[in-house]
Each structure stands twice: as C-alpha cells, then as structure tokens.
Amino acid sequence: FGVGGYKGGMTDRRLEAAWAALMRHRKQAQARPMRALFKTDSNRARRFTLVLGDMLLDYSKNRVAPRTMALLFDLARAAGVEAWRDRMFAGERINATENRAALHTALRNRADTPVMVDGHDVMPAVNAVLGRMGGFADAVRSGQWLGATGKRIAAVVNIGIGGSDLGPAMAVEALSAYRQRGLSFRFVSNVDGAEIARTLQGLDPARTLFIVASKTFTTEETMLNAATARGWLTAELGEVAVARHFVAVSTNAKAVRDFGIDPANMFEFWDWVGGRYSMWSAVGLAIMLAVGPDRFAEMLDGAHAMDRHFRDAPLEQNMPAVLALIGVWNANVLGAESHAILPYDQGLRLLPAYLQQADMESNGKSVRRDGKPVKRATSPIVFGQPGTNGQHAFYQLIHQGTRIVPCDFIAPARSQYPTGRHHAVLLANFLAQSEALMLGRSEKEARAELLKAGTKGAALSALLPHKVFPGNRPSNTILLKELTPHALGMLIALYEHKIFVQGAVWGVNSFDQWGVELGKELAGKILPAVESGARLDKLHPATCELLKRIRTWSRD
Ligand code: G6Q
C-alpha cells in the first residue's frame, strides 16, 4: 500500500473496469421493474434475504438482479474492501490524516483476544475501564453512591455533543424498556443556553449527577455547558459537592483535573476510538447507568456478533457489505442523492439522527485517501423519522416525488410495550409502505379504483394522473426479533460496517472529519465582535452587515 494505504495504478484500473461493468449493466437492470422481477422469480424475497441470529435483512425490493449483485461484489473486491476490513480489525492506522487506528471493534471484543496497537495489547485497558464503569454504575443504581448531602441520585445529565451525545442519547432511548426506575436521563449538547437552562429547571442539585463526556475535553459547547452546570450545582451545594456530582469521560486527564473533577471519577478512552464510534466505550456510561452493566455487556455482545460476521462471512453473505453495496448501486448507478432511515419503533426515534452523523461525517468527503478528488458521489444525505409519523409528513415525496429516495425500514417483530392492537397496526404499516413503494399503482389500476369509487368521465380524467404511483422505488427491510440490547448492538454495528464498506469502495478515509473545523475556527474569530463589541472592520462584509443588525436589535 502506498500513501495512506492506497495502491494506485493497477487497483485504479481494476476498480474502473468494475465500475464500467456496472454502468453497462444499468440499462439491462432498468429494463425490468421490480414488479416484473418478483413475478418471474417466486423465490426472490428469499433469495435476497440474509439472516443473522435474531436479525433479518431483506434487500429484495431493490432494482437488482443476481447479476447486479455479482457485479457489485466484483466492485467491492476491486476496491480492496476485504483488505481494508482486515487492516481495520488488525489495529492499523487506517485513519491516516489523523495517524490513528479505528478500533471501535476492540471495545466490544468479547472474545478478549489480543488487539495490538503499536505492539501493545489494548484489551486489558478496555476491560479495566469497563470494570470501573460497572462498579460505578452499580453504586449509583443501588443507591450506594450518594450526593454531597447524602441523597440518592435521581437524575443523570449527560453533557456532550456530536459523538459524545448522539450515541448514548439514542441508546438510552432505545433501551427504555430496560431502564432502572427512579433514575431519569437527560442529554445536553447545544450551546444554546435554552437547552441547559430548561434541563436544569426542576432538577434537584442534591440528587443530580453530571457526566461530562468529551474526548478532547476542549469542545467549546461542552465546556460551556459543563461550567454552567457546575455553577448551578455549587451555588446550591458549594465547591465540595463537585466530586460527588460530576464525573468525566475523556482521553484528556489533565483537562479533566483542571476542571475540578477528581481523576478517580474519570473514565478513560483512547485516541483510536472515533467520536461517532464511541458509544461502546466510556462514552456509553449513561447507557450503562440506565440499563446496568449486564445489559450493556449484552449490547457489546451483539455488536461483537456483527463484527465477527463482518470479518468472517464472504461478501455474498455479508450483511454490512450487502447493505453497503445496495447503497452504492442506488447512489452511484441509479443516482439517488438521499437515504431515509425509517424505524418503526418509537424507541429508535433518535436512530436517524445518530446515523446521519455516522454516515455523513464518515463519508461526506470529496477527496480520496491519496488526496485526489473522488470520481463519484459519496455519502448520501441521510434523514428520517420514526414510522408511522413520517408517513403523514414527507413520505408523499418518497412515493410520488421526482427523486428516488432509497429507504431502510426497520422494525422489531415483538413489542416491548404490548398495548392492545398497536403493534399489529404498526407492523401492517411497516410492511405496507415498502410494498407500496415497490409496486406503485399503474394507471390501469388507478382507473379501476376510481371507477369502483364512482368517479367517472371528466372528473376521472382530471384525477387519474394524481392517483398514479410510479412504484419501482427501492427499500431495504431490517427486521429484528425484539429491540433488546443485543439487537441494538447488532444493528448499530451493522450500520458502522456498512459505512466502512462504502468508504472503502469510494476510497475515502471514513474516520476523519476535517470538514467540521473551518466553521469552528471562524466562530472563534467572530466571537469577540459578538461578545465584547470588538471592531468590525477585520470581519468579512458578509458577516459585518448581519452583526450590525444583531448589535442594534440586541440593544433595543
Ligand atoms: C465525531 C466527531 C464529533 C465529536 C464532537 C465532540 O466523530 O468527531 O462529533 O464527537 O465534536 O468532541 P469531544 O468528544 O472531543 O467533545
């Protein structure tokens, strides 16, 4: 491997040949809509389904034929997906621009086999932190850990942003059925003071525990929110209370100490854990407090099961690889620009936001690892909402708009809150949507429907075009037996590896995020002018005019 592991020359030619073969195949694939494919192959749904433990992926409702899949697997092999995967698991510094390994898989390596980084096995440290987290979580949950005035903790507030917020927030919500009673959870991320102010309202400082989660412990938003929370606590309970009410999750022990948090209450992680891949590390402390160490371990077990599958299964049977390649087909060959995450489970309501970061921050790149421009579109625009809510909002565009929006429908077969007919109705909608997107409704069918409803003549002609659904719209279905911690671990690891495979196909480094830096730098330069009336003439005119108005209006 050359620069950043990129082989160049030969690989490029093989890869371009694989792309060219896919593009040639496009016309043939487009000629037969999915409806027809299902008609001629009664086994299609089963043929294009993979099952791993209590999880099923059905990708039959995509515009693919067996030949399409074969060409996509050729593409993955030409892009060196398997070699990149093995290098990731082996702890190589595949995040070349930050000179780091990407070893979230070590955090859930339940086999406890050695994982070497620079000749050093990281597993003892991983296990030691998990052990300390477990001890702390048990103490808080059992009431052994008391606040400064001797009261039990009743509320946990996680202060963090991006990767130090979205994972724990999503998982605590997803696993609500497993949560300890008497312990509530809140997540503060935004620097908008409204969020911390509203979060603290109604909380009792004597019974509140803050987790300050920040890999760097320098992130402006988190530091400001933590300082505000600290001020709120100490105003009531005094400085001495900080040690019983603040714990930190970080890689930066010095900054944690400087903030006033006892290093004994710091839970460590490492530079080879990327922020958006960190919920398996100490960043998951809030999850562990919510569901307990055993359930947290089950979540790690689930992720580990997916890791082993991803590492060992041939691409043809490899769930993350298949999901990724379907995405590549939709984006790069069919031209889809977005991707909808549609969980039919209220617990997964934060999954779209979580995956938005995982996908768009990882693969929203336009240069390859070797610094050359990418040749094709990379990460799609990821968005979503839980079903059925989205059905009454943006699904209109997915069914009848001018764009193709590939969807992932996700649902558990069993509800953890069985309530009358609710789950049956939810599942019926879940199944109906992907079928409707695939089948559509032809003009002939729409006409028959209208006639049946008594619409005729000019009224029928006027209405008819609006009642037609083009169909042939792609979707994947991910079915879980139940949304257990194990299943959640599998699901998140599935998407992590999907994103990894797509990054490898596109040739980008999925583990850096330089794109978030520029705005941060500029905010630092602009702040003095906003905060303390510093001179405006050094600022760009585009900003100056807005700032003048902000000054006027804030004085009024
Ligand atoms: C994730 C990103 C980013 C990061 C936040 C918080 O991959 O790098 O979302 O997690 O900027 O960073 P800290 O944890 O350092 O506060």
XYZ file of C-alpha atoms and ligand atoms in Angstrom:
572
model
C 0.000 0.000 0.000
C 1.210 3.472 -0.883
C 0.189 6.830 0.554
C -2.414 6.260 3.253
C -2.651 2.649 2.163
C -3.640 3.472 -1.391
C -2.206 1.141 -4.000
C -2.779 3.334 -7.064
C -2.205 2.249 -10.714
C -3.305 -1.323 -11.056
C -6.051 -1.062 -8.408
C -7.454 2.007 -10.076
C -7.685 0.239 -13.426
C -9.358 -2.826 -11.948
C -11.737 -0.623 -10.000
C -12.644 1.491 -13.015
C -13.292 -1.688 -15.005
C -15.656 -2.865 -12.244
C -17.483 0.477 -12.305
C -17.705 0.371 -16.086
C -19.214 -3.117 -15.959
C -21.846 -1.874 -13.510
C -22.683 1.116 -15.689
C -23.045 -1.139 -18.727
C -25.366 -3.360 -16.745
C -27.537 -0.422 -15.717
C -29.706 -0.345 -18.818
C -30.438 -4.028 -18.603
C -31.310 -3.713 -14.930
C -33.545 -0.699 -15.530
C -35.472 -2.523 -18.244
C -37.275 -4.757 -15.761
C -39.127 -3.135 -12.888
C -39.217 -4.892 -9.544
C -42.826 -5.929 -10.069
C -41.718 -7.972 -13.046
C -38.714 -9.370 -11.205
C -40.970 -10.649 -8.421
C -43.329 -12.159 -10.977
C -40.665 -14.146 -12.754
C -38.803 -15.248 -9.642
C -41.121 -16.616 -6.989
C -38.106 -17.133 -4.764
C -36.904 -13.531 -4.994
C -37.806 -12.440 -1.452
C -35.937 -15.394 -0.009
C -33.050 -15.168 -2.460
C -32.334 -11.604 -1.421
C -32.655 -12.101 2.333
C -29.878 -12.631 4.861
C -30.447 -13.771 8.426
C -28.008 -13.423 11.286
C -29.240 -14.539 14.698
C -32.336 -12.530 15.521
C -31.885 -10.072 12.666
C -33.017 -10.268 9.061
C -32.091 -8.096 6.100
C -34.410 -8.271 3.097
C -32.997 -6.377 0.116
C -35.305 -7.909 -2.472
C -37.156 -4.618 -3.024
C -34.250 -3.055 -4.859
C -33.694 -2.785 -8.586
C -31.184 -5.591 -8.568
C -30.891 -8.962 -10.219
C -28.410 -11.705 -9.287
C -26.095 -10.353 -11.999
C -26.227 -6.879 -10.415
C -25.148 -8.315 -7.095
C -22.299 -10.244 -8.714
C -21.019 -7.043 -10.322
C -21.295 -5.195 -7.013
C -19.270 -7.886 -5.244
C -16.651 -7.573 -8.016
C -16.566 -3.841 -7.347
C -16.065 -4.364 -3.608
C -13.233 -6.801 -4.261
C -11.623 -4.462 -6.777
C -11.790 -1.668 -4.201
C -9.991 -3.897 -1.703
C -12.860 -3.883 0.802
C -11.728 -7.146 2.403
C -8.137 -5.946 2.811
C -9.274 -2.648 4.327
C -11.575 -4.507 6.679
C -8.748 -6.749 7.841
C -6.490 -3.757 8.366
C -9.128 -2.075 10.489
C -9.584 -5.131 12.708
C -5.810 -5.514 12.964
C -5.434 -2.053 14.502
C -3.505 -0.480 11.618
C -3.545 3.289 11.440
C -6.095 3.390 8.650
C -7.171 6.895 9.711
C -4.083 8.281 8.015
C -4.857 12.009 8.187
C -5.048 11.762 11.971
C -2.466 8.984 12.153
C -4.791 6.776 14.190
C -6.240 3.310 14.201
C -10.033 2.891 14.143
C -10.654 0.217 16.710
C -14.196 0.525 17.979
C -14.320 -3.236 17.366
C -11.803 -3.720 20.208
C -14.226 -2.033 22.618
C -16.643 -4.912 22.109
C -14.164 -7.686 21.515
C -15.926 -10.085 23.819
C -13.636 -12.912 22.728
C -10.946 -10.942 24.562
C -8.306 -11.969 22.046
C -5.345 -9.554 21.996
C -5.779 -6.453 19.836
C -2.468 -4.799 19.177
C -1.876 -1.109 18.622
C 1.792 -0.281 18.137
C 2.804 -3.634 19.582
C 0.690 -3.124 22.676
C -2.443 -5.137 23.538
C -5.301 -2.719 24.253
C -7.674 -5.322 25.715
C -6.511 -5.144 29.358
C -7.168 -1.378 29.408
C -10.533 -1.808 27.638
C -11.611 -4.408 30.189
C -10.311 -2.385 33.125
C -12.365 0.680 32.153
C -15.443 -1.483 31.583
C -14.923 -2.902 35.056
C -14.636 0.562 36.627
C -17.714 1.757 34.742
C -19.592 -1.290 36.015
C -18.591 -0.631 39.617
C -19.653 2.993 39.359
C -22.939 2.193 37.594
C -23.830 -0.420 40.212
C -23.054 2.024 43.017
C -25.254 4.760 41.556
C -28.069 2.385 40.653
C -28.103 0.693 44.053
C -28.010 3.961 45.957
C -24.603 3.230 47.416
C -23.197 6.291 45.628
C -24.734 9.308 47.297
C -24.748 13.003 46.505
C -22.870 15.505 48.666
C -25.766 15.835 51.120
C -26.289 12.089 51.422
C -29.178 11.767 48.983
C -29.564 9.149 46.244
C -29.017 10.196 42.645
C -32.320 10.562 40.799
C -31.263 12.330 37.585
C -28.322 11.829 35.257
C -27.404 14.649 32.886
C -25.005 13.769 30.080
C -23.205 16.845 28.782
C -21.515 16.214 25.439
C -22.028 16.904 21.756
C -21.787 15.022 18.446
C -20.242 11.636 19.061
C -20.265 12.269 22.810
C -24.019 12.802 22.807
C -25.856 11.107 19.963
C -24.861 7.502 20.754
C -25.755 7.488 24.452
C -28.892 9.569 23.839
C -30.045 7.200 21.089
C -29.267 4.013 23.046
C -30.769 5.175 26.373
C -33.962 5.940 24.474
C -33.866 2.686 22.501
C -33.423 0.607 25.642
C -36.043 2.399 27.709
C -37.738 -0.917 28.484
C -34.615 -1.967 30.394
C -34.151 1.238 32.337
C -33.800 1.465 36.080
C -36.806 3.026 37.734
C -36.216 6.135 39.778
C -33.360 7.321 37.588
C -34.097 9.819 34.824
C -31.789 10.734 31.943
C -31.256 13.988 30.109
C -28.829 14.966 27.391
C -27.483 18.450 26.910
C -25.500 19.209 23.783
C -26.417 22.557 22.251
C -24.528 25.685 23.212
C -27.874 27.491 23.049
C -28.383 28.310 26.734
C -32.027 27.335 26.387
C -31.079 23.688 26.489
C -29.098 23.656 29.716
C -31.485 26.160 31.325
C -34.517 24.044 30.537
C -32.757 20.844 31.525
C -31.805 22.161 34.949
C -35.277 23.509 35.612
C -36.987 21.219 38.050
C -33.861 19.216 38.901
C -32.656 18.941 42.467
C -28.880 19.607 42.603
C -28.534 17.303 45.598
C -29.848 14.380 43.512
C -28.298 15.171 40.120
C -25.236 13.542 38.585
C -23.479 15.151 35.614
C -21.444 13.166 33.136
C -19.177 15.465 31.160
C -18.420 13.434 28.052
C -15.743 14.833 25.798
C -12.922 13.007 24.123
C -10.794 16.144 23.929
C -12.309 17.977 26.905
C -11.817 21.192 24.959
C -15.037 21.274 22.906
C -16.469 24.747 23.394
C -20.124 23.784 23.697
C -19.490 21.004 26.195
C -17.092 23.048 28.298
C -19.523 25.947 28.486
C -22.469 23.720 29.365
C -20.354 21.920 31.973
C -19.267 25.236 33.516
C -22.878 26.416 33.662
C -23.955 23.152 35.278
C -21.083 23.394 37.744
C -22.116 26.944 38.663
C -25.708 25.805 39.191
C -24.581 22.973 41.451
C -22.038 24.883 43.512
C -24.391 27.854 44.027
C -26.584 25.464 45.961
C -24.178 22.927 47.444
C -20.743 24.585 47.404
C -17.476 23.613 45.692
C -17.062 20.476 47.786
C -20.071 18.941 46.035
C -18.349 18.755 42.642
C -16.606 15.461 43.409
C -19.896 13.666 44.186
C -21.891 15.175 41.319
C -19.509 15.359 38.373
C -17.804 12.529 36.538
C -15.907 12.787 33.277
C -15.482 10.632 30.205
C -12.410 11.686 28.306
C -8.989 10.958 26.865
C -7.612 14.151 28.432
C -6.843 13.571 32.124
C -5.151 16.928 32.633
C -8.083 18.994 31.366
C -10.453 16.908 33.496
C -8.375 17.666 36.594
C -8.212 21.365 35.701
C -11.999 21.443 35.500
C -12.090 20.225 39.100
C -13.241 16.662 38.532
C -11.460 14.074 40.648
C -9.391 11.865 38.260
C -10.743 8.932 40.284
C -14.104 9.825 38.715
C -12.786 9.927 35.185
C -13.500 7.098 32.768
C -10.899 6.865 30.106
C -10.927 6.053 26.429
C -8.344 6.307 23.683
C -7.453 8.174 20.535
C -8.230 5.113 18.411
C -11.916 5.490 19.282
C -13.562 7.963 16.906
C -16.237 10.196 18.456
C -19.055 8.844 16.319
C -17.912 5.271 17.027
C -17.593 5.738 20.768
C -20.859 4.613 22.367
C -19.191 1.261 23.153
C -16.535 2.996 25.221
C -16.823 5.009 28.432
C -18.900 7.442 26.346
C -21.607 4.832 26.899
C -21.545 5.429 30.672
C -25.041 6.939 30.582
C -26.274 3.793 28.791
C -24.692 1.630 31.466
C -26.241 3.725 34.235
C -29.600 3.357 32.523
C -29.622 -0.365 31.853
C -26.893 -1.744 34.116
C -23.557 -3.399 33.337
C -25.049 -6.752 32.293
C -27.355 -5.258 29.696
C -24.543 -3.016 28.481
C -22.428 -6.148 28.051
C -25.255 -7.715 26.010
C -25.167 -4.685 23.725
C -21.422 -5.202 23.284
C -22.055 -8.915 22.640
C -24.492 -8.007 19.873
C -22.008 -5.656 18.240
C -19.304 -8.304 18.573
C -21.531 -10.884 16.864
C -21.913 -8.457 13.950
C -18.155 -7.768 13.952
C -17.376 -11.471 13.655
C -19.917 -11.862 10.891
C -18.487 -8.868 9.036
C -14.948 -10.151 9.451
C -15.616 -13.783 8.519
C -18.580 -14.033 6.150
C -17.904 -13.974 2.404
C -19.117 -10.744 0.846
C -22.046 -12.525 -0.789
C -23.472 -13.414 2.641
C -22.128 -10.425 4.490
C -24.940 -8.214 5.795
C -22.978 -4.959 6.156
C -21.340 -5.492 2.755
C -24.653 -6.215 1.038
C -26.356 -3.220 2.637
C -23.418 -1.041 1.601
C -23.340 -2.278 -1.990
C -27.076 -1.798 -2.412
C -26.455 1.769 -1.260
C -23.636 2.175 -3.779
C -25.881 0.868 -6.548
C -28.662 3.276 -5.604
C -26.366 6.268 -5.228
C -23.772 5.825 -7.918
C -25.604 3.916 -10.602
C -29.247 4.940 -10.146
C -28.344 8.460 -8.998
C -30.177 8.599 -5.662
C -28.948 11.503 -3.564
C -30.506 10.743 -0.223
C -31.225 7.858 2.069
C -34.108 7.584 4.518
C -33.849 5.768 7.843
C -37.362 4.791 8.877
C -37.559 2.897 12.161
C -40.995 1.558 13.043
C -40.210 1.658 16.730
C -40.593 4.688 18.940
C -37.517 3.668 20.916
C -35.459 4.129 17.763
C -36.683 7.664 17.242
C -33.144 9.038 17.561
C -31.643 6.470 15.201
C -31.990 8.697 12.100
C -30.041 11.496 13.812
C -27.444 9.037 15.039
C -26.942 7.510 11.597
C -26.958 10.926 9.989
C -23.749 11.688 11.827
C -22.315 8.189 11.442
C -22.809 8.248 7.686
C -22.457 11.882 6.681
C -19.488 12.688 8.900
C -17.726 9.482 7.917
C -18.264 9.516 4.182
C -19.185 13.120 3.404
C -15.830 13.581 1.686
C -14.745 14.657 -1.758
C -11.106 13.652 -1.725
C -9.787 10.142 -1.580
C -7.246 8.844 0.871
C -4.499 9.729 -1.597
C -5.689 13.358 -1.752
C -7.090 13.043 -5.270
C -10.695 14.059 -5.967
C -13.260 11.282 -5.733
C -14.787 10.309 -9.035
C -18.301 9.606 -7.844
C -20.858 10.784 -5.306
C -20.066 9.748 -1.742
C -22.301 9.739 1.365
C -25.966 10.270 0.624
C -27.986 12.869 2.508
C -29.325 10.838 5.397
C -32.579 11.762 7.050
C -35.514 10.061 8.678
C -38.265 9.885 11.240
C -39.928 7.016 13.008
C -42.861 5.400 11.272
C -45.710 5.899 11.235
C -45.178 9.636 11.863
C -43.169 10.184 8.682
C -45.970 8.620 6.619
C -48.119 11.620 7.437
C -45.398 14.058 6.502
C -42.608 13.511 3.987
C -43.466 10.077 2.556
C -45.504 11.849 -0.130
C -42.239 12.767 -1.848
C -40.884 9.238 -1.467
C -43.979 7.774 -3.162
C -44.688 10.322 -5.873
C -41.888 12.892 -5.955
C -39.399 13.307 -8.772
C -36.466 11.863 -6.836
C -35.549 8.351 -5.827
C -35.214 8.089 -2.058
C -33.900 4.683 -1.021
C -35.311 3.715 2.373
C -34.364 1.423 5.207
C -37.455 0.185 7.032
C -36.566 -1.167 10.477
C -38.911 -2.869 12.940
C -38.997 -5.406 15.756
C -41.391 -8.346 15.376
C -42.257 -8.138 19.076
C -43.144 -5.028 21.028
C -41.730 -4.363 24.456
C -44.805 -2.358 25.291
C -47.604 -4.643 24.098
C -50.658 -2.418 24.123
C -53.869 -3.607 22.514
C -53.698 -3.559 18.714
C -50.897 -1.018 18.470
C -48.071 -3.271 17.385
C -50.168 -5.047 14.756
C -51.167 -1.714 13.253
C -47.547 -0.506 13.350
C -46.287 -3.648 11.613
C -49.030 -3.569 8.988
C -47.928 -0.057 8.076
C -44.262 -1.064 8.097
C -44.963 -3.902 5.644
C -47.359 -1.870 3.517
C -45.002 1.024 2.864
C -42.188 -0.937 1.258
C -44.689 -2.957 -0.758
C -46.412 0.218 -1.959
C -43.096 1.796 -2.925
C -42.144 -1.281 -4.883
C -45.491 -1.964 -6.591
C -46.794 1.533 -7.067
C -50.167 1.821 -8.744
C -50.439 1.760 -12.516
C -52.789 3.950 -14.499
C -54.981 0.954 -15.189
C -55.211 0.102 -11.513
C -55.828 3.716 -10.539
C -58.621 3.962 -13.107
C -60.261 0.797 -11.809
C -60.087 2.161 -8.247
C -61.685 5.434 -9.286
C -64.442 3.716 -11.203
C -65.133 1.492 -8.226
C -65.476 4.601 -6.077
C -67.979 6.026 -8.563
C -65.752 8.636 -10.233
C -66.347 8.892 -13.957
C -65.884 10.997 -17.082
C -64.059 14.315 -16.862
C -63.659 14.057 -13.100
C -61.931 10.714 -13.531
C -59.600 12.044 -16.237
C -58.678 15.031 -14.120
C -57.935 12.950 -11.054
C -56.279 9.995 -12.726
C -52.696 11.309 -13.123
C -52.615 12.278 -9.449
C -53.630 8.798 -8.409
C -50.827 7.016 -10.252
C -47.795 5.830 -8.287
C -44.716 5.058 -10.371
C -43.505 2.338 -7.977
C -40.191 0.568 -8.530
C -38.803 2.586 -5.610
C -36.050 0.865 -3.643
C -36.008 -0.097 0.012
C -34.347 -2.460 2.460
C -36.162 -4.090 5.346
C -34.381 -4.847 8.583
C -36.446 -6.992 10.888
C -35.429 -7.643 14.493
C -36.979 -10.216 16.733
C -37.111 -7.652 19.531
C -35.267 -4.451 20.385
C -33.038 -5.985 23.041
C -29.604 -4.585 23.987
C -28.094 -7.409 21.910
C -30.186 -6.481 18.870
C -29.347 -2.802 19.250
C -25.640 -3.662 19.360
C -26.003 -5.711 16.180
C -27.989 -3.002 14.431
C -25.546 -0.192 15.155
C -22.528 -2.327 14.260
C -24.310 -3.306 11.021
C -24.523 0.340 10.021
C -20.976 1.130 11.170
C -19.615 -1.570 8.903
C -21.928 -0.639 6.083
C -20.489 2.860 6.210
C -16.984 1.408 6.348
C -17.549 -0.696 3.225
C -18.941 2.284 1.316
C -15.960 4.400 2.398
C -13.635 1.691 1.091
C -15.495 1.495 -2.229
C -15.320 5.269 -2.643
C -11.704 5.337 -1.494
C -12.223 7.901 1.275
C -10.977 7.922 4.858
C -14.181 7.350 6.820
C -12.591 8.188 10.144
C -11.536 11.827 9.934
C -13.815 14.906 9.907
C -11.815 17.917 8.774
C -14.978 19.432 7.373
C -16.153 20.478 10.817
C -13.064 22.589 11.524
C -13.432 25.718 9.386
C -16.685 26.878 10.944
C -15.239 26.338 14.434
C -12.184 28.456 13.631
C -14.259 31.285 12.215
C -16.607 31.249 15.208
C -13.563 31.780 17.408
C -12.575 34.821 15.353
C -16.076 36.290 15.282
C -16.871 35.766 18.974
C -15.030 38.857 20.290
C -17.084 41.050 17.965
C -20.321 39.468 19.184
C -19.448 39.314 22.834
C -17.495 42.399 23.649
C -18.139 44.814 20.816
C -14.702 44.374 19.210
C -14.125 46.282 15.946
C -15.934 45.010 12.905
C -13.515 46.141 10.224
C -11.487 42.930 10.408
C -14.547 40.825 9.621
C -15.838 39.828 6.209
C -18.525 42.214 4.901
C -20.932 39.303 4.602
C -20.750 38.861 8.357
C -20.410 42.556 9.218
C -23.825 43.587 7.991
C -25.556 40.825 9.930
C -23.598 41.642 13.029
C -24.530 45.310 12.844
C -28.160 44.316 12.862
C -27.604 41.870 15.704
C -25.996 44.683 17.713
C -28.879 47.043 17.058
C -31.524 44.502 17.892
C -29.798 43.203 20.995
C -29.525 46.773 22.342
C -33.196 47.603 21.681
C -17.271 12.527 15.893
C -16.855 13.905 15.810
C -17.576 14.862 16.718
C -17.150 14.802 18.173
C -17.659 16.054 18.877
C -17.359 16.070 20.348
O -16.780 11.624 15.293
O -15.501 13.975 15.939
O -18.965 14.707 16.647
O -17.620 13.655 18.775
O -17.108 17.189 18.260
O -15.997 16.000 20.584
P -15.437 15.772 22.020
O -15.865 14.425 22.483
O -13.951 15.892 21.924
O -16.025 16.842 22.904
